[in-house]
Amino acid sequence: MAESSKTEPAEATVPVPAKHAPGPLERGLEGFLFKSRWLMAPFYVGLVVSLVVLLFKFALLLWENVVHLPTAKESDIILGVLSLIDVCLTGNLVLIVVFSGYENFVSRIDPGGHPDWPEWMTKVDFAGLKQKLLASIVAISAIQLLKAFMNLDAGYDSVKLGWLVGVHMTFVVSTVMLALSDRWSGDH
C-alpha cells in the first residue's frame, strides 16, 4: 500500500493575544476599588432615616387635616390630601432609590424567604431607576402645580404660576426624552 502523497493544508493560525496577568499592586488596587462600593451603604441608611422624617411630617399633616376637618372648606380638604399624597410620593421615591441603588451599586439583595417581597425591588436596573425617579418627580411636580391651581383664589402670583408650569413641563419633556433615548438605545 502506497502512502498518499497528499498533505493536509496547513490551518491558518490566528495569533491569540496573551492574557494580561495583573500584578499584586493592580490586584490590590482593584480589590480596594471594588470594596469601596460599601462607602455608599451609609448614604442609603441616611435615606432610610429621611423616610422616618417624612413619616413624621406625614403624621403632622394628617393630624392637621383631621383637626381642621369640621371647619375646612372642600378646597382645603383637597389641598390637604394633595399634601399627603406629595409626601407619600416623595417617600416612594426615596424607597426606590434606596433599594435599587443598593442593589445596583453595593450588593445584591436576597429576597428568598420573603413571600411579600415586591418583585420590582430586585429587578430595577439603572435605566429603570432613572425612569422611576423622573416619573416620581413629574408626579410630585404635577401635585405642586395642582395645589397652586387650587389656591388661585388665595391670590397666587401669575409669575410664580408660570414658573411652576415651566418647571413641570421641563420635567415632562425630560422624562419623555429620556424614555425615548433608552428605547432607541435598547435599554427598554
mmCIF file of C-alpha atoms in Angstrom:
data_model
loop_
_atom_site.group_PDB
_atom_site.id
_atom_site.type_symbol
_atom_site.label_atom_id
_atom_site.label_comp_id
_atom_site.label_asym_id
_atom_site.label_seq_id
_atom_site.Cartn_x
_atom_site.Cartn_y
_atom_site.Cartn_z
ATOM 1 C CA MET A 1 0.000 0.000 0.000
ATOM 2 C CA ALA A 2 1.432 3.219 -1.058
ATOM 3 C CA GLU A 3 1.163 6.137 1.259
ATOM 4 C CA SER A 4 -0.782 9.031 -0.058
ATOM 5 C CA SER A 5 1.373 11.927 -1.079
ATOM 6 C CA LYS A 6 -1.414 14.327 -0.270
ATOM 7 C CA THR A 7 -0.700 16.610 2.586
ATOM 8 C CA GLU A 8 -3.319 18.282 4.637
ATOM 9 C CA PRO A 9 -3.463 22.027 4.119
ATOM 10 C CA ALA A 10 -1.926 23.921 6.965
ATOM 11 C CA GLU A 11 -4.506 25.522 9.182
ATOM 12 C CA ALA A 12 -4.347 29.249 9.378
ATOM 13 C CA THR A 13 -3.054 30.231 12.751
ATOM 14 C CA VAL A 14 -4.548 33.277 14.331
ATOM 15 C CA PRO A 15 -2.354 34.890 16.923
ATOM 16 C CA VAL A 16 -4.014 34.747 20.322
ATOM 17 C CA PRO A 17 -3.288 37.765 22.448
ATOM 18 C CA ALA A 18 -1.629 36.887 25.687
ATOM 19 C CA LYS A 19 -3.832 37.288 28.741
ATOM 20 C CA HIS A 20 -2.897 40.162 30.981
ATOM 21 C CA ALA A 21 -1.746 38.842 34.303
ATOM 22 C CA PRO A 22 -2.276 41.611 36.849
ATOM 23 C CA GLY A 23 0.451 42.096 39.370
ATOM 24 C CA PRO A 24 -0.100 42.271 43.110
ATOM 25 C CA LEU A 25 -0.314 46.076 43.075
ATOM 26 C CA GLU A 26 -3.023 46.057 40.392
ATOM 27 C CA ARG A 27 -4.978 43.285 42.144
ATOM 28 C CA GLY A 28 -4.750 45.184 45.427
ATOM 29 C CA LEU A 29 -5.947 48.421 43.827
ATOM 30 C CA GLU A 30 -8.835 46.653 42.069
ATOM 31 C CA GLY A 31 -9.820 44.947 45.323
ATOM 32 C CA PHE A 32 -9.733 48.264 47.163
ATOM 33 C CA LEU A 33 -11.852 49.966 44.483
ATOM 34 C CA PHE A 34 -14.340 47.095 44.473
ATOM 35 C CA LYS A 35 -14.716 47.195 48.246
ATOM 36 C CA SER A 36 -15.154 50.983 48.179
ATOM 37 C CA ARG A 37 -18.721 50.428 46.927
ATOM 38 C CA TRP A 38 -19.609 49.846 50.586
ATOM 39 C CA LEU A 39 -18.998 53.538 51.207
ATOM 40 C CA MET A 40 -22.421 54.049 49.588
ATOM 41 C CA ALA A 41 -24.197 51.962 52.262
ATOM 42 C CA PRO A 42 -24.285 54.812 54.841
ATOM 43 C CA PHE A 43 -25.949 57.030 52.220
ATOM 44 C CA TYR A 44 -28.757 54.501 51.871
ATOM 45 C CA VAL A 45 -29.066 54.225 55.656
ATOM 46 C CA GLY A 46 -29.312 58.032 55.755
ATOM 47 C CA LEU A 47 -32.113 57.884 53.202
ATOM 48 C CA VAL A 48 -33.949 55.393 55.423
ATOM 49 C CA VAL A 49 -33.638 57.940 58.256
ATOM 50 C CA SER A 50 -35.120 60.526 55.886
ATOM 51 C CA LEU A 51 -38.095 58.167 55.470
ATOM 52 C CA VAL A 52 -38.631 58.404 59.223
ATOM 53 C CA VAL A 53 -38.545 62.209 58.906
ATOM 54 C CA LEU A 54 -41.098 62.033 56.081
ATOM 55 C CA LEU A 55 -43.289 59.765 58.206
ATOM 56 C CA PHE A 56 -43.199 62.332 60.996
ATOM 57 C CA LYS A 57 -44.127 65.114 58.542
ATOM 58 C CA PHE A 58 -46.908 62.937 57.107
ATOM 59 C CA ALA A 59 -48.314 62.339 60.602
ATOM 60 C CA LEU A 60 -48.250 66.092 61.349
ATOM 61 C CA LEU A 61 -50.033 66.905 58.073
ATOM 62 C CA LEU A 62 -52.617 64.187 58.684
ATOM 63 C CA TRP A 63 -53.243 65.430 62.230
ATOM 64 C CA GLU A 64 -53.622 69.000 60.960
ATOM 65 C CA ASN A 65 -56.123 67.863 58.325
ATOM 66 C CA VAL A 66 -58.155 65.894 60.874
ATOM 67 C CA VAL A 67 -58.179 68.720 63.437
ATOM 68 C CA HIS A 68 -59.332 71.301 60.889
ATOM 69 C CA LEU A 69 -61.857 68.974 59.228
ATOM 70 C CA PRO A 70 -65.002 70.428 60.894
ATOM 71 C CA THR A 71 -64.278 73.984 59.702
ATOM 72 C CA ALA A 72 -62.436 73.195 56.456
ATOM 73 C CA LYS A 73 -63.774 74.048 53.029
ATOM 74 C CA GLU A 74 -63.778 71.403 50.311
ATOM 75 C CA SER A 75 -60.757 73.006 48.629
ATOM 76 C CA ASP A 76 -58.860 72.926 51.948
ATOM 77 C CA ILE A 77 -59.555 69.207 52.287
ATOM 78 C CA ILE A 78 -58.412 68.558 48.719
ATOM 79 C CA LEU A 79 -55.243 70.598 49.279
ATOM 80 C CA GLY A 80 -54.579 68.680 52.492
ATOM 81 C CA VAL A 81 -54.992 65.341 50.733
ATOM 82 C CA LEU A 82 -52.717 66.513 47.912
ATOM 83 C CA SER A 83 -50.081 67.429 50.509
ATOM 84 C CA LEU A 84 -50.340 63.921 51.976
ATOM 85 C CA ILE A 85 -50.003 62.384 48.509
ATOM 86 C CA ASP A 86 -46.993 64.592 47.848
ATOM 87 C CA VAL A 87 -45.214 63.364 50.979
ATOM 88 C CA CYS A 88 -46.186 59.766 50.151
ATOM 89 C CA LEU A 89 -44.790 60.029 46.610
ATOM 90 C CA THR A 90 -41.588 61.509 47.977
ATOM 91 C CA GLY A 91 -41.325 58.543 50.364
ATOM 92 C CA ASN A 92 -41.845 56.140 47.458
ATOM 93 C CA LEU A 93 -39.124 57.947 45.548
ATOM 94 C CA VAL A 94 -36.700 57.570 48.468
ATOM 95 C CA LEU A 95 -37.577 53.880 48.795
ATOM 96 C CA ILE A 96 -36.945 53.279 45.088
ATOM 97 C CA VAL A 97 -33.552 54.967 45.353
ATOM 98 C CA VAL A 98 -32.616 53.010 48.489
ATOM 99 C CA PHE A 99 -33.453 49.561 47.166
ATOM 100 C CA SER A 100 -32.405 49.893 43.552
ATOM 101 C CA GLY A 101 -29.322 51.935 44.417
ATOM 102 C CA TYR A 102 -28.172 49.409 46.991
ATOM 103 C CA GLU A 103 -28.937 46.521 44.638
ATOM 104 C CA ASN A 104 -27.183 48.133 41.652
ATOM 105 C CA PHE A 105 -24.160 49.672 43.338
ATOM 106 C CA VAL A 106 -23.438 47.906 46.642
ATOM 107 C CA SER A 107 -24.654 44.320 46.914
ATOM 108 C CA ARG A 108 -27.428 42.054 45.705
ATOM 109 C CA ILE A 109 -30.405 41.667 47.989
ATOM 110 C CA ASP A 110 -31.637 38.116 48.524
ATOM 111 C CA PRO A 111 -35.443 38.157 48.540
ATOM 112 C CA GLY A 112 -35.588 34.427 49.360
ATOM 113 C CA GLY A 113 -37.878 33.558 52.221
ATOM 114 C CA HIS A 114 -39.875 36.781 51.913
ATOM 115 C CA PRO A 115 -43.200 35.923 50.227
ATOM 116 C CA ASP A 116 -44.402 39.535 50.376
ATOM 117 C CA TRP A 117 -41.231 40.954 48.806
ATOM 118 C CA PRO A 118 -42.183 43.306 45.963
ATOM 119 C CA GLU A 119 -40.966 41.824 42.688
ATOM 120 C CA TRP A 120 -39.601 45.109 41.314
ATOM 121 C CA MET A 121 -37.088 45.574 44.156
ATOM 122 C CA THR A 122 -34.510 43.217 42.701
ATOM 123 C CA LYS A 123 -35.287 43.885 39.051
ATOM 124 C CA VAL A 124 -34.790 47.651 38.663
ATOM 125 C CA ASP A 125 -31.672 48.335 36.628
ATOM 126 C CA PHE A 126 -30.086 51.754 36.240
ATOM 127 C CA ALA A 127 -32.240 52.681 33.217
ATOM 128 C CA GLY A 128 -35.365 51.632 35.104
ATOM 129 C CA LEU A 129 -34.214 53.600 38.131
ATOM 130 C CA LYS A 130 -33.872 56.749 36.023
ATOM 131 C CA GLN A 131 -37.356 56.245 34.605
ATOM 132 C CA LYS A 132 -38.939 55.663 38.009
ATOM 133 C CA LEU A 133 -37.143 58.658 39.508
ATOM 134 C CA LEU A 134 -38.215 61.011 36.746
ATOM 135 C CA ALA A 135 -41.787 59.668 36.758
ATOM 136 C CA SER A 136 -41.957 60.306 40.509
ATOM 137 C CA ILE A 137 -40.530 63.800 40.100
ATOM 138 C CA VAL A 138 -43.103 64.551 37.386
ATOM 139 C CA ALA A 139 -45.896 63.317 39.672
ATOM 140 C CA ILE A 140 -44.635 65.423 42.592
ATOM 141 C CA SER A 141 -44.319 68.445 40.308
ATOM 142 C CA ALA A 142 -47.842 67.863 38.999
ATOM 143 C CA ILE A 143 -49.207 67.810 42.552
ATOM 144 C CA GLN A 144 -47.433 71.072 43.364
ATOM 145 C CA LEU A 145 -48.912 72.599 40.221
ATOM 146 C CA LEU A 146 -52.390 71.289 41.051
ATOM 147 C CA LYS A 147 -52.107 72.728 44.565
ATOM 148 C CA ALA A 148 -51.171 76.099 43.052
ATOM 149 C CA PHE A 149 -54.178 75.988 40.711
ATOM 150 C CA MET A 150 -56.456 75.022 43.591
ATOM 151 C CA ASN A 151 -55.131 78.018 45.524
ATOM 152 C CA LEU A 152 -55.739 80.618 42.797
ATOM 153 C CA ASP A 153 -58.399 82.312 44.942
ATOM 154 C CA ALA A 154 -55.782 82.973 47.621
ATOM 155 C CA GLY A 155 -54.003 85.332 45.236
ATOM 156 C CA TYR A 156 -51.330 83.215 43.616
ATOM 157 C CA ASP A 157 -48.741 85.215 41.711
ATOM 158 C CA SER A 158 -49.021 84.678 37.940
ATOM 159 C CA VAL A 159 -45.231 84.797 37.554
ATOM 160 C CA LYS A 160 -44.829 82.065 40.160
ATOM 161 C CA LEU A 161 -47.571 80.030 38.482
ATOM 162 C CA GLY A 162 -45.794 80.454 35.132
ATOM 163 C CA TRP A 163 -42.570 79.186 36.676
ATOM 164 C CA LEU A 164 -44.380 76.171 38.150
ATOM 165 C CA VAL A 165 -45.855 75.310 34.740
ATOM 166 C CA GLY A 166 -42.467 75.827 33.060
ATOM 167 C CA VAL A 167 -40.600 73.652 35.542
ATOM 168 C CA HIS A 168 -43.266 70.947 35.324
ATOM 169 C CA MET A 169 -43.129 70.947 31.519
ATOM 170 C CA THR A 170 -39.333 70.741 31.680
ATOM 171 C CA PHE A 171 -39.645 67.624 33.851
ATOM 172 C CA VAL A 172 -42.243 66.123 31.499
ATOM 173 C CA VAL A 173 -40.177 66.778 28.361
ATOM 174 C CA SER A 174 -37.015 65.480 30.067
ATOM 175 C CA THR A 175 -38.795 62.289 31.095
ATOM 176 C CA VAL A 176 -40.162 61.700 27.595
ATOM 177 C CA MET A 177 -36.753 62.379 26.030
ATOM 178 C CA LEU A 178 -35.013 60.006 28.438
ATOM 179 C CA ALA A 179 -37.613 57.302 27.785
ATOM 180 C CA LEU A 180 -37.184 57.693 24.027
ATOM 181 C CA SER A 181 -33.400 57.700 24.380
ATOM 182 C CA ASP A 182 -33.463 54.490 26.431
ATOM 183 C CA ARG A 183 -35.861 52.876 23.968
ATOM 184 C CA TRP A 184 -33.733 53.806 20.954
ATOM 185 C CA SER A 185 -30.556 52.569 22.632
ATOM 186 C CA GLY A 186 -32.179 49.254 23.511
ATOM 187 C CA ASP A 187 -32.347 49.786 27.305
ATOM 188 C CA HIS A 188 -36.074 49.158 27.477
#
